[in-house]
Amino acid sequence: MSKKLIDFVAKHFADEVLDSHSRLGNDTVVLKRDRLPEIVERLRDDESTAMNMLRAITSVDYLNRIPRFEVVYVLYSISKKHMLTLRVVVEEEDCTAPSIHHLYGAAGWMEREVWDMYGVEFDGHPDLRRVLLYEEFEGHPLRKDYAKQASQPRLDLLVRERDSVEEFNVFYKSKPSEGSRDS
Amino acid sequence: MAEDIYQPLDQDIHTEPMILQMGPSHPATHGTVRFTLTLDGEKVIKCDTEVGYLHRGFEKECENSTWTQVFPYTDRLNYVSPLLNNFGYALAVERLLEIEVPERCNWIRTIMGEISRLSDHLTCVGAGGLELGAMTAFLYALEGRELVWDLIEEVTGARLTVSYGRIGGVKDDLTEDFADRWAYTRGRLQEIHANTHKLLTRNRIFLDRMQGTGVLTPEMGISYGYTGPVLRSTGVDYDVRKDHPYFMYGEVDFDVPVGDTGDNYDRYLVRMEEITQSIRIIDQCLERMEPGPVNSDDPRVVLPEKEKVYNSIEGMINHFKIIFEGIQVPPGEVYSYTEAGNGELGFYIVSNGTGKPWKIHVRSPSLIMMGGLHHLIEGGLLADIIPTFDTINMIGGECDK
Amino acid sequence: MAEILLSVVKIAVIVFGFVMLVASLMTLLGDRKQSAKIQNRIGPNQARFFGFSLAGIPHFLADGIKMILKENVTPAQSNKFLHTIAPGLVFVPALVGWAVVPFMDHYCTGTVQTLPQMNYTEVCVGGEWKNYFSIMHFNSGLLFAFAIAAVSVYGAAIAGWASNSKFSLLGGLRSSAQMISYEVSMGLSLAGVLMIYGTLNLNEMVRMQGNMFGDWLPMWGVVVQPLAFFLFFLAGLAETKRAPFDLPEDESVIVAGYITEYSSMKFAMMQLSEYAATVFIAALIAVIFLGGWQVPYVYADGIRFLDNHWVPFGEDAWYWISIFLRIGAMVFKILFLVWLQFMMRWTLPRFRYDQVMTLGWKILLPLSIANLFVTALVLAIL
């Protein structure tokens, strides 16, 4: 509500700020991406802000806009009870952002989820792999150009692990019934 | 780590660590989680958590549905307390729309939310007893949960996947005999609560297993994003209902239990105390509620009454446009947060002005708690994973979205 | 020839008639109906025996038939021979131990006289003692029973190893470690009893429990060795892997422990052997500590209390009445102890592995050694 946090960021890192607003009660600052860890560290350690809790890291895909992605960080201070949203602009060709895993332990899995869903790589993250989907998944599903009904390639099963459904298909494909898709 | 205890073959006793998969189908990993454990005897040296076995693509589905069609998806997030998810999402969209709901709607949302929280905590406490071997405590808690679900079924029509919240209000008012049913349920719940206390709280074996295991320090809790009863058991007094009141939490009188050591026993005690406090909140709400309208009267958001829909052209067009095109939410983004059963449930919603959301991100407490779980498990015994994982109360639907 | 026939009849009645019946009934009544009562629910009540629902008792017949008809799965890479015989290795010791448990004193073909001045011993006048009520008259019966209980460790360990699964292996390791830890305390508490009664023969031990201190307090094991009773009860619970010590087999951590990979009749044998072992430990406790077949103040030639002596219904009829009373007392004590063990199972959570070991080695063992010491001192003084 008060613009105290926006003023703090604007005062110390004026040339990183692209935009800021306070609509709907959320203080938001739009930033360039390069000095983000420094800004977040300053926000965490300074006594006047003391933002010791990282609430969420997520990403938004604005498909028809250049730059395409924005990575959103929501910070909160338990003692001072104020919240700040940082939006970092990321381009499609250079889809990376700096990692803040050394500042907050929670950032580890949150950044993995953004990589999983949007394909934004985080520089410096020690273990960047998929968290919600399986490793062999192709593509990044929450991007707007990933169709909801897109199917994934079938993984090769070892002969020993063939399940009953596959056996059924193999057996009945050789003599499909009348009018079925395979006849 | 594992390399330290691996001794080459020419030593006297050949030792190597054992890799055990506590896999997705295991009686203790309810909610399907996979732990790849490296064990030295019974001690856990390294634990690798793998989630995502229940990922159903909630966020992608929501981008293809209208704002009201998202409500059934939110039921299935934290499926033991679906009403809290419904109302959290409704609150977020109402903030984007900048509309106010009537007072009775807020009272109803508080009551039904707290009833859902009762169901969540009873399940967690009961499952804790079951996993440790006290099956009787489990069945007592489940009897309490059945009574709570009977209440929910009376009001909303379903026990588990309720879809009760709506943008601008709730689906229906409470039933007329709600206060009587609540009086019976609350008496029985207090008996069950007292019985469970007698069975578990001072039981020597229960204390041995729960005290001192799975210890979480406040600094680590805040850094790893823990919220809710888990963080409060470490001593940090953070509750969204008290710090940033929403609905009617600012008007009712309740205490927030805070633990001090952050081990499993404190988490269990915090949840037991929260059951008592939820009952207290519901009592106060029922006393102070006044009859009145339940939904907001903004025609852009709330469906008109059926008489107007069938008997006038304006009502029919209004109904048609809201259903087919969805509620037209002005463009913008908002992060709104409420206190769910496991912690802070946040919704980051981006709208581009149409009837379908552009993006909905769920800040699910369970997923973030699983990220830090390996620190709680490593260094302990194999048998300590069970109470730790249970008191964290990871719900699969919320964790994997 | 008559001896062999008599032994076969005794084995049939005691082992199949009593033990298996009690073990099966207990799975139903004790385990499921009793737990249902505690937990505010009904329990199994749907099985009917020719149209009669005998309070849900036919369920154990239904369970047995169901178990036989299930598919017998053996894990692919396991040691099939060991996997198949392991249930037998667990089942047989639970039944063999019954060879020495006395259900009633020896039968006297003449008349019995009790000699109160000689510690209430019973003498058979004009006849001889015949062993009709226990399968073997074995002079080191207590040692035999204890040794047989120790053999069941093999079954659990082999079952755990032969299943080719890490969870089963953990269960087998835990069970063998737990059982051999608690056997030490069991043995030492029995040593105290041995010092007082001076005999290993179980029937003699029960006879000696007919003595009365000051003519009114029967010299049961629980009276002369209360601490040993408590220690033996706990150690016996841990030996048979009953709750709260059931971590080898039923913990949520290791799925079902060493029983995980068993199905159909092998699983049924494992479960049944666990219940049979429970009944066996209950019988041992009843015999050693709770007076076995003794009913207080009831002797074969009348009721004696302080200095009074009544013979209701006449001498001969009283002898038969005393026989039935005594067998009934033994059965009642066994059933009571089994019921107690089941009640403990359904109320208490289970221990963690290191807590079980701490309890066995650091608490029960010193207590049983101390008990031995104090008993020796008291016997030396008196």
mmCIF file of N, CA and C in Angstrom, chain B residues 22 26 64 67 106 178 212 214 230 248 284 286 290 297 344 370 373:
data_model
loop_
_atom_site.group_PDB
_atom_site.id
_atom_site.type_symbol
_atom_site.label_atom_id
_atom_site.label_comp_id
_atom_site.label_asym_id
_atom_site.label_seq_id
_atom_site.Cartn_x
_atom_site.Cartn_y
_atom_site.Cartn_z
ATOM 1 N N MET B 22 11.918 -45.810 -1.269
ATOM 2 C CA MET B 22 10.593 -45.769 -0.661
ATOM 3 C C MET B 22 9.711 -45.145 -1.719
ATOM 4 N N HIS B 26 3.702 -47.043 -1.573
ATOM 5 C CA HIS B 26 4.205 -47.469 -0.280
ATOM 6 C C HIS B 26 3.169 -47.002 0.724
ATOM 7 N N ASN B 64 -7.573 -22.599 -20.181
ATOM 8 C CA ASN B 64 -8.556 -22.886 -21.218
ATOM 9 C C ASN B 64 -9.971 -22.916 -20.693
ATOM 10 N N TRP B 67 -13.451 -18.222 -15.901
ATOM 11 C CA TRP B 67 -13.088 -17.987 -14.505
ATOM 12 C C TRP B 67 -13.912 -18.849 -13.559
ATOM 13 N N ASN B 106 -19.273 -13.300 3.691
ATOM 14 C CA ASN B 106 -18.008 -13.440 4.399
ATOM 15 C C ASN B 106 -18.143 -14.310 5.632
ATOM 16 N N PHE B 178 -28.724 -25.732 10.250
ATOM 17 C CA PHE B 178 -27.273 -25.809 10.351
ATOM 18 C C PHE B 178 -26.822 -25.621 11.790
ATOM 19 N N GLY B 212 11.793 -34.809 19.434
ATOM 20 C CA GLY B 212 13.187 -34.814 19.025
ATOM 21 C C GLY B 212 13.426 -35.320 17.618
ATOM 22 N N GLY B 214 12.758 -34.986 13.428
ATOM 23 C CA GLY B 214 12.321 -34.050 12.396
ATOM 24 C C GLY B 214 12.342 -32.610 12.859
ATOM 25 N N VAL B 230 3.428 -25.835 10.475
ATOM 26 C CA VAL B 230 4.814 -26.298 10.572
ATOM 27 C C VAL B 230 5.706 -25.157 11.039
ATOM 28 N N MET B 248 -13.933 -12.688 7.701
ATOM 29 C CA MET B 248 -14.326 -12.097 8.976
ATOM 30 C C MET B 248 -13.331 -12.425 10.079
ATOM 31 N N GLN B 284 -18.506 -18.484 17.322
ATOM 32 C CA GLN B 284 -18.704 -17.032 17.322
ATOM 33 C C GLN B 284 -19.380 -16.564 16.042
ATOM 34 N N LEU B 286 -21.469 -18.199 14.131
ATOM 35 C CA LEU B 286 -22.890 -18.536 14.087
ATOM 36 C C LEU B 286 -23.707 -17.623 14.976
ATOM 37 N N GLU B 290 -26.018 -12.378 10.603
ATOM 38 C CA GLU B 290 -27.356 -11.854 10.381
ATOM 39 C C GLU B 290 -27.850 -12.350 9.050
ATOM 40 N N ASP B 297 -24.319 -8.177 -5.786
ATOM 41 C CA ASP B 297 -25.405 -7.889 -6.733
ATOM 42 C C ASP B 297 -24.886 -7.292 -8.015
ATOM 43 N N GLU B 344 0.403 -21.113 3.804
ATOM 44 C CA GLU B 344 -0.116 -20.005 3.037
ATOM 45 C C GLU B 344 -0.366 -20.460 1.603
ATOM 46 N N MET B 370 8.020 -29.802 0.525
ATOM 47 C CA MET B 370 8.759 -30.979 0.072
ATOM 48 C C MET B 370 10.157 -30.611 -0.366
ATOM 49 N N LEU B 373 12.326 -30.920 2.614
ATOM 50 C CA LEU B 373 12.117 -32.093 3.477
ATOM 51 C C LEU B 373 13.377 -32.906 3.668
#
